[in-house]
Amino acid sequence: MTGATIDITALLQSGFRYALSLSHDKHQAEDLLQDAWLAVMQAGGPLSRTYLFSAIRSRFLNANRREKLVLLVSMDDAAELEQGDEFELDSMPLNLNEEHLHAALADLRSVEREVLFLMVVEGYTAQEVADLTARPRGTVLSLLHRGKAKIRRYVEQRKDVMP
């Protein structure tokens, strides 16, 4: 394998994980990635994560327009959210097996999963996620906060039945 092939493979794997974080469905994620990759290749666009992720996100939003919600953040919440950009995994000790992790993520709205994925798995900052998703930074932080809270609630409600 050449260096370019390894980079493309890593790019496609990252794109698949991103599509899966949006759709939470393996087959839809495969379709999103395939459609986005085809569009990137036909457009002669750059082979970058940002460009591919934008194409995937665009196709996901087009397929799910009815689910698009406007998120309002209270001024009280905004002040609390502005304190930190990074998702701190250490502050949330989780003992989830794969089944429980999938169930916890299924409880999240797709926009919350998207923000968690981009920040935790891909390592983007809140500002980078805001730029990538065309959302205000405060909205990104709110989605992160709400997603973390839902996962905490899931863990708390099931702590007696989880390993």
PDB file of C-alpha atoms in Angstrom:
ATOM      1  CA  MET A   1       0.000   0.000   0.000  1.00  0.00           C
ATOM      2  CA  THR A   2       1.167   3.464  -0.751  1.00  0.00           C
ATOM      3  CA  GLY A   3       1.044   6.409   1.659  1.00  0.00           C
ATOM      4  CA  ALA A   4      -1.859   7.918  -0.307  1.00  0.00           C
ATOM      5  CA  THR A   5      -3.883   4.711  -0.018  1.00  0.00           C
ATOM      6  CA  ILE A   6      -3.380   4.591   3.738  1.00  0.00           C
ATOM      7  CA  ASP A   7      -4.467   8.232   4.037  1.00  0.00           C
ATOM      8  CA  ILE A   8      -7.575   7.601   1.924  1.00  0.00           C
ATOM      9  CA  THR A   9      -8.408   4.508   3.944  1.00  0.00           C
ATOM     10  CA  ALA A  10      -8.069   6.451   7.197  1.00  0.00           C
ATOM     11  CA  LEU A  11     -10.138   9.288   5.730  1.00  0.00           C
ATOM     12  CA  LEU A  12     -12.919   6.899   4.693  1.00  0.00           C
ATOM     13  CA  GLN A  13     -12.889   5.144   8.073  1.00  0.00           C
ATOM     14  CA  SER A  14     -13.115   8.494   9.838  1.00  0.00           C
ATOM     15  CA  GLY A  15     -15.912   9.527   7.475  1.00  0.00           C
ATOM     16  CA  PHE A  16     -17.802   6.321   8.204  1.00  0.00           C
ATOM     17  CA  ARG A  17     -17.509   6.856  11.959  1.00  0.00           C
ATOM     18  CA  TYR A  18     -18.790  10.416  11.513  1.00  0.00           C
ATOM     19  CA  ALA A  19     -21.716   9.262   9.339  1.00  0.00           C
ATOM     20  CA  LEU A  20     -22.512   6.567  11.900  1.00  0.00           C
ATOM     21  CA  SER A  21     -22.466   9.135  14.701  1.00  0.00           C
ATOM     22  CA  LEU A  22     -25.020  11.197  12.772  1.00  0.00           C
ATOM     23  CA  SER A  23     -27.340   8.446  11.586  1.00  0.00           C
ATOM     24  CA  HIS A  24     -26.815   5.810  14.279  1.00  0.00           C
ATOM     25  CA  ASP A  25     -27.565   3.261  11.564  1.00  0.00           C
ATOM     26  CA  LYS A  26     -24.827   1.262   9.819  1.00  0.00           C
ATOM     27  CA  HIS A  27     -26.578   1.054   6.453  1.00  0.00           C
ATOM     28  CA  GLN A  28     -27.518   4.731   6.377  1.00  0.00           C
ATOM     29  CA  ALA A  29     -23.945   5.612   7.395  1.00  0.00           C
ATOM     30  CA  GLU A  30     -22.591   3.541   4.509  1.00  0.00           C
ATOM     31  CA  ASP A  31     -24.974   5.285   2.096  1.00  0.00           C
ATOM     32  CA  LEU A  32     -24.071   8.729   3.444  1.00  0.00           C
ATOM     33  CA  LEU A  33     -20.358   8.020   3.094  1.00  0.00           C
ATOM     34  CA  GLN A  34     -20.738   6.600  -0.400  1.00  0.00           C
ATOM     35  CA  ASP A  35     -22.843   9.548  -1.612  1.00  0.00           C
ATOM     36  CA  ALA A  36     -20.518  12.083  -0.009  1.00  0.00           C
ATOM     37  CA  TRP A  37     -17.374  10.410  -1.359  1.00  0.00           C
ATOM     38  CA  LEU A  38     -18.853  10.296  -4.849  1.00  0.00           C
ATOM     39  CA  ALA A  39     -19.745  13.995  -4.629  1.00  0.00           C
ATOM     40  CA  VAL A  40     -16.250  14.903  -3.395  1.00  0.00           C
ATOM     41  CA  MET A  41     -14.631  12.938  -6.221  1.00  0.00           C
ATOM     42  CA  GLN A  42     -16.959  14.371  -8.890  1.00  0.00           C
ATOM     43  CA  ALA A  43     -16.405  17.916  -7.631  1.00  0.00           C
ATOM     44  CA  GLY A  44     -12.653  17.430  -7.569  1.00  0.00           C
ATOM     45  CA  GLY A  45     -12.658  18.720  -4.010  1.00  0.00           C
ATOM     46  CA  PRO A  46      -9.790  18.348  -1.576  1.00  0.00           C
ATOM     47  CA  LEU A  47      -9.352  14.988   0.107  1.00  0.00           C
ATOM     48  CA  SER A  48      -9.643  16.322   3.640  1.00  0.00           C
ATOM     49  CA  ARG A  49     -11.671  15.387   6.700  1.00  0.00           C
ATOM     50  CA  THR A  50     -13.296  18.801   6.823  1.00  0.00           C
ATOM     51  CA  TYR A  51     -14.460  18.643   3.208  1.00  0.00           C
ATOM     52  CA  LEU A  52     -15.677  15.036   3.481  1.00  0.00           C
ATOM     53  CA  PHE A  53     -17.413  15.682   6.825  1.00  0.00           C
ATOM     54  CA  SER A  54     -19.181  18.707   5.337  1.00  0.00           C
ATOM     55  CA  ALA A  55     -20.408  16.591   2.424  1.00  0.00           C
ATOM     56  CA  ILE A  56     -21.611  13.840   4.782  1.00  0.00           C
ATOM     57  CA  ARG A  57     -23.345  16.322   7.058  1.00  0.00           C
ATOM     58  CA  SER A  58     -25.034  18.047   4.126  1.00  0.00           C
ATOM     59  CA  ARG A  59     -26.442  14.774   2.855  1.00  0.00           C
ATOM     60  CA  PHE A  60     -27.577  13.754   6.329  1.00  0.00           C
ATOM     61  CA  LEU A  61     -29.396  17.061   6.842  1.00  0.00           C
ATOM     62  CA  ASN A  62     -31.021  16.863   3.417  1.00  0.00           C
ATOM     63  CA  ALA A  63     -32.292  13.375   4.221  1.00  0.00           C
ATOM     64  CA  ASN A  64     -33.571  14.403   7.647  1.00  0.00           C
ATOM     65  CA  ARG A  65     -34.943  17.932   7.191  1.00  0.00           C
ATOM     66  CA  ARG A  66     -38.028  17.241   9.279  1.00  0.00           C
ATOM     67  CA  GLU A  67     -35.865  16.527  12.350  1.00  0.00           C
ATOM     68  CA  LYS A  68     -34.009  19.817  12.176  1.00  0.00           C
ATOM     69  CA  LEU A  69     -34.713  21.702  15.396  1.00  0.00           C
ATOM     70  CA  VAL A  70     -33.844  25.171  16.580  1.00  0.00           C
ATOM     71  CA  LEU A  71     -32.046  25.006  19.891  1.00  0.00           C
ATOM     72  CA  LEU A  72     -32.530  27.928  22.254  1.00  0.00           C
ATOM     73  CA  VAL A  73     -30.066  28.446  25.082  1.00  0.00           C
ATOM     74  CA  SER A  74     -31.033  30.430  28.157  1.00  0.00           C
ATOM     75  CA  MET A  75     -28.654  33.171  29.272  1.00  0.00           C
ATOM     76  CA  ASP A  76     -28.071  31.284  32.542  1.00  0.00           C
ATOM     77  CA  ASP A  77     -27.034  28.134  30.673  1.00  0.00           C
ATOM     78  CA  ALA A  78     -24.850  30.095  28.251  1.00  0.00           C
ATOM     79  CA  ALA A  79     -22.703  31.506  31.071  1.00  0.00           C
ATOM     80  CA  GLU A  80     -22.190  28.017  32.510  1.00  0.00           C
ATOM     81  CA  LEU A  81     -21.376  26.540  29.105  1.00  0.00           C
ATOM     82  CA  GLU A  82     -18.798  29.193  28.205  1.00  0.00           C
ATOM     83  CA  GLN A  83     -16.491  27.953  30.960  1.00  0.00           C
ATOM     84  CA  GLY A  84     -15.048  25.014  29.036  1.00  0.00           C
ATOM     85  CA  ASP A  85     -14.494  23.897  25.462  1.00  0.00           C
ATOM     86  CA  GLU A  86     -13.250  20.407  25.979  1.00  0.00           C
ATOM     87  CA  PHE A  87     -15.212  17.282  26.749  1.00  0.00           C
ATOM     88  CA  GLU A  88     -13.577  15.812  29.833  1.00  0.00           C
ATOM     89  CA  LEU A  89     -13.940  12.072  29.787  1.00  0.00           C
ATOM     90  CA  ASP A  90     -12.196  11.781  33.147  1.00  0.00           C
ATOM     91  CA  SER A  91     -14.980  13.754  34.795  1.00  0.00           C
ATOM     92  CA  MET A  92     -17.464  11.124  33.650  1.00  0.00           C
ATOM     93  CA  PRO A  93     -16.291   7.665  34.727  1.00  0.00           C
ATOM     94  CA  LEU A  94     -18.250   5.199  32.636  1.00  0.00           C
ATOM     95  CA  ASN A  95     -18.278   1.445  32.879  1.00  0.00           C
ATOM     96  CA  LEU A  96     -20.333   0.772  29.782  1.00  0.00           C
ATOM     97  CA  ASN A  97     -20.149  -2.331  27.693  1.00  0.00           C
ATOM     98  CA  GLU A  98     -20.774  -1.968  23.969  1.00  0.00           C
ATOM     99  CA  GLU A  99     -24.502  -2.723  24.284  1.00  0.00           C
ATOM    100  CA  HIS A 100     -25.041  -0.071  26.959  1.00  0.00           C
ATOM    101  CA  LEU A 101     -22.925   2.452  25.065  1.00  0.00           C
ATOM    102  CA  HIS A 102     -25.051   2.016  21.936  1.00  0.00           C
ATOM    103  CA  ALA A 103     -28.228   2.318  24.003  1.00  0.00           C
ATOM    104  CA  ALA A 104     -26.964   5.486  25.726  1.00  0.00           C
ATOM    105  CA  LEU A 105     -26.023   7.038  22.383  1.00  0.00           C
ATOM    106  CA  ALA A 106     -29.391   6.046  20.913  1.00  0.00           C
ATOM    107  CA  ASP A 107     -31.055   8.234  23.561  1.00  0.00           C
ATOM    108  CA  LEU A 108     -29.289  11.295  22.128  1.00  0.00           C
ATOM    109  CA  ARG A 109     -30.600  13.418  19.283  1.00  0.00           C
ATOM    110  CA  SER A 110     -28.462  13.191  16.154  1.00  0.00           C
ATOM    111  CA  VAL A 111     -27.131  16.732  16.673  1.00  0.00           C
ATOM    112  CA  GLU A 112     -25.972  15.807  20.188  1.00  0.00           C
ATOM    113  CA  ARG A 113     -24.267  12.632  18.916  1.00  0.00           C
ATOM    114  CA  GLU A 114     -22.610  14.673  16.175  1.00  0.00           C
ATOM    115  CA  VAL A 115     -21.109  17.169  18.626  1.00  0.00           C
ATOM    116  CA  LEU A 116     -19.958  14.415  21.003  1.00  0.00           C
ATOM    117  CA  PHE A 117     -18.369  12.507  18.140  1.00  0.00           C
ATOM    118  CA  LEU A 118     -16.542  15.504  16.720  1.00  0.00           C
ATOM    119  CA  MET A 119     -15.201  16.596  20.098  1.00  0.00           C
ATOM    120  CA  VAL A 120     -14.465  13.228  21.721  1.00  0.00           C
ATOM    121  CA  VAL A 121     -13.491  10.955  18.843  1.00  0.00           C
ATOM    122  CA  GLU A 122     -12.127  13.439  16.320  1.00  0.00           C
ATOM    123  CA  GLY A 123     -10.673  15.846  18.887  1.00  0.00           C
ATOM    124  CA  TYR A 124     -12.159  19.083  17.578  1.00  0.00           C
ATOM    125  CA  THR A 125     -12.606  22.090  19.889  1.00  0.00           C
ATOM    126  CA  ALA A 126     -15.997  23.720  20.378  1.00  0.00           C
ATOM    127  CA  GLN A 127     -15.047  26.543  18.004  1.00  0.00           C
ATOM    128  CA  GLU A 128     -13.894  24.086  15.329  1.00  0.00           C
ATOM    129  CA  VAL A 129     -17.162  22.137  15.644  1.00  0.00           C
ATOM    130  CA  ALA A 130     -19.091  25.409  15.431  1.00  0.00           C
ATOM    131  CA  ASP A 131     -17.237  26.344  12.245  1.00  0.00           C
ATOM    132  CA  LEU A 132     -17.660  22.869  10.729  1.00  0.00           C
ATOM    133  CA  THR A 133     -21.379  22.616  11.490  1.00  0.00           C
ATOM    134  CA  ALA A 134     -22.268  26.291  10.930  1.00  0.00           C
ATOM    135  CA  ARG A 135     -23.680  26.625  14.440  1.00  0.00           C
ATOM    136  CA  PRO A 136     -22.877  29.246  17.061  1.00  0.00           C
ATOM    137  CA  ARG A 137     -20.241  28.163  19.593  1.00  0.00           C
ATOM    138  CA  GLY A 138     -22.774  28.520  22.424  1.00  0.00           C
ATOM    139  CA  THR A 139     -25.121  26.111  20.663  1.00  0.00           C
ATOM    140  CA  VAL A 140     -22.304  23.580  20.267  1.00  0.00           C
ATOM    141  CA  LEU A 141     -21.488  23.874  23.963  1.00  0.00           C
ATOM    142  CA  SER A 142     -25.162  23.517  24.847  1.00  0.00           C
ATOM    143  CA  LEU A 143     -25.480  20.380  22.723  1.00  0.00           C
ATOM    144  CA  LEU A 144     -22.357  18.975  24.380  1.00  0.00           C
ATOM    145  CA  HIS A 145     -23.695  19.796  27.842  1.00  0.00           C
ATOM    146  CA  ARG A 146     -27.101  18.249  27.125  1.00  0.00           C
ATOM    147  CA  GLY A 147     -25.571  15.151  25.539  1.00  0.00           C
ATOM    148  CA  LYS A 148     -23.288  14.592  28.530  1.00  0.00           C
ATOM    149  CA  ALA A 149     -26.222  15.109  30.906  1.00  0.00           C
ATOM    150  CA  LYS A 150     -28.322  12.519  29.042  1.00  0.00           C
ATOM    151  CA  ILE A 151     -25.493   9.985  29.182  1.00  0.00           C
ATOM    152  CA  ARG A 152     -25.004  10.660  32.908  1.00  0.00           C
ATOM    153  CA  ARG A 153     -28.750  10.135  33.493  1.00  0.00           C
ATOM    154  CA  TYR A 154     -28.640   6.911  31.482  1.00  0.00           C
ATOM    155  CA  VAL A 155     -25.738   5.618  33.586  1.00  0.00           C
ATOM    156  CA  GLU A 156     -27.339   6.708  36.868  1.00  0.00           C
ATOM    157  CA  GLN A 157     -30.661   5.049  36.015  1.00  0.00           C
ATOM    158  CA  ARG A 158     -28.974   1.775  35.134  1.00  0.00           C
ATOM    159  CA  LYS A 159     -26.022   1.653  37.521  1.00  0.00           C
ATOM    160  CA  ASP A 160     -27.492  -1.382  39.307  1.00  0.00           C
ATOM    161  CA  VAL A 161     -27.732  -3.476  36.123  1.00  0.00           C
ATOM    162  CA  MET A 162     -24.488  -2.434  34.443  1.00  0.00           C
ATOM    163  CA  PRO A 163     -21.185  -4.256  34.991  1.00  0.00           C
TER     164      PRO A 163
END
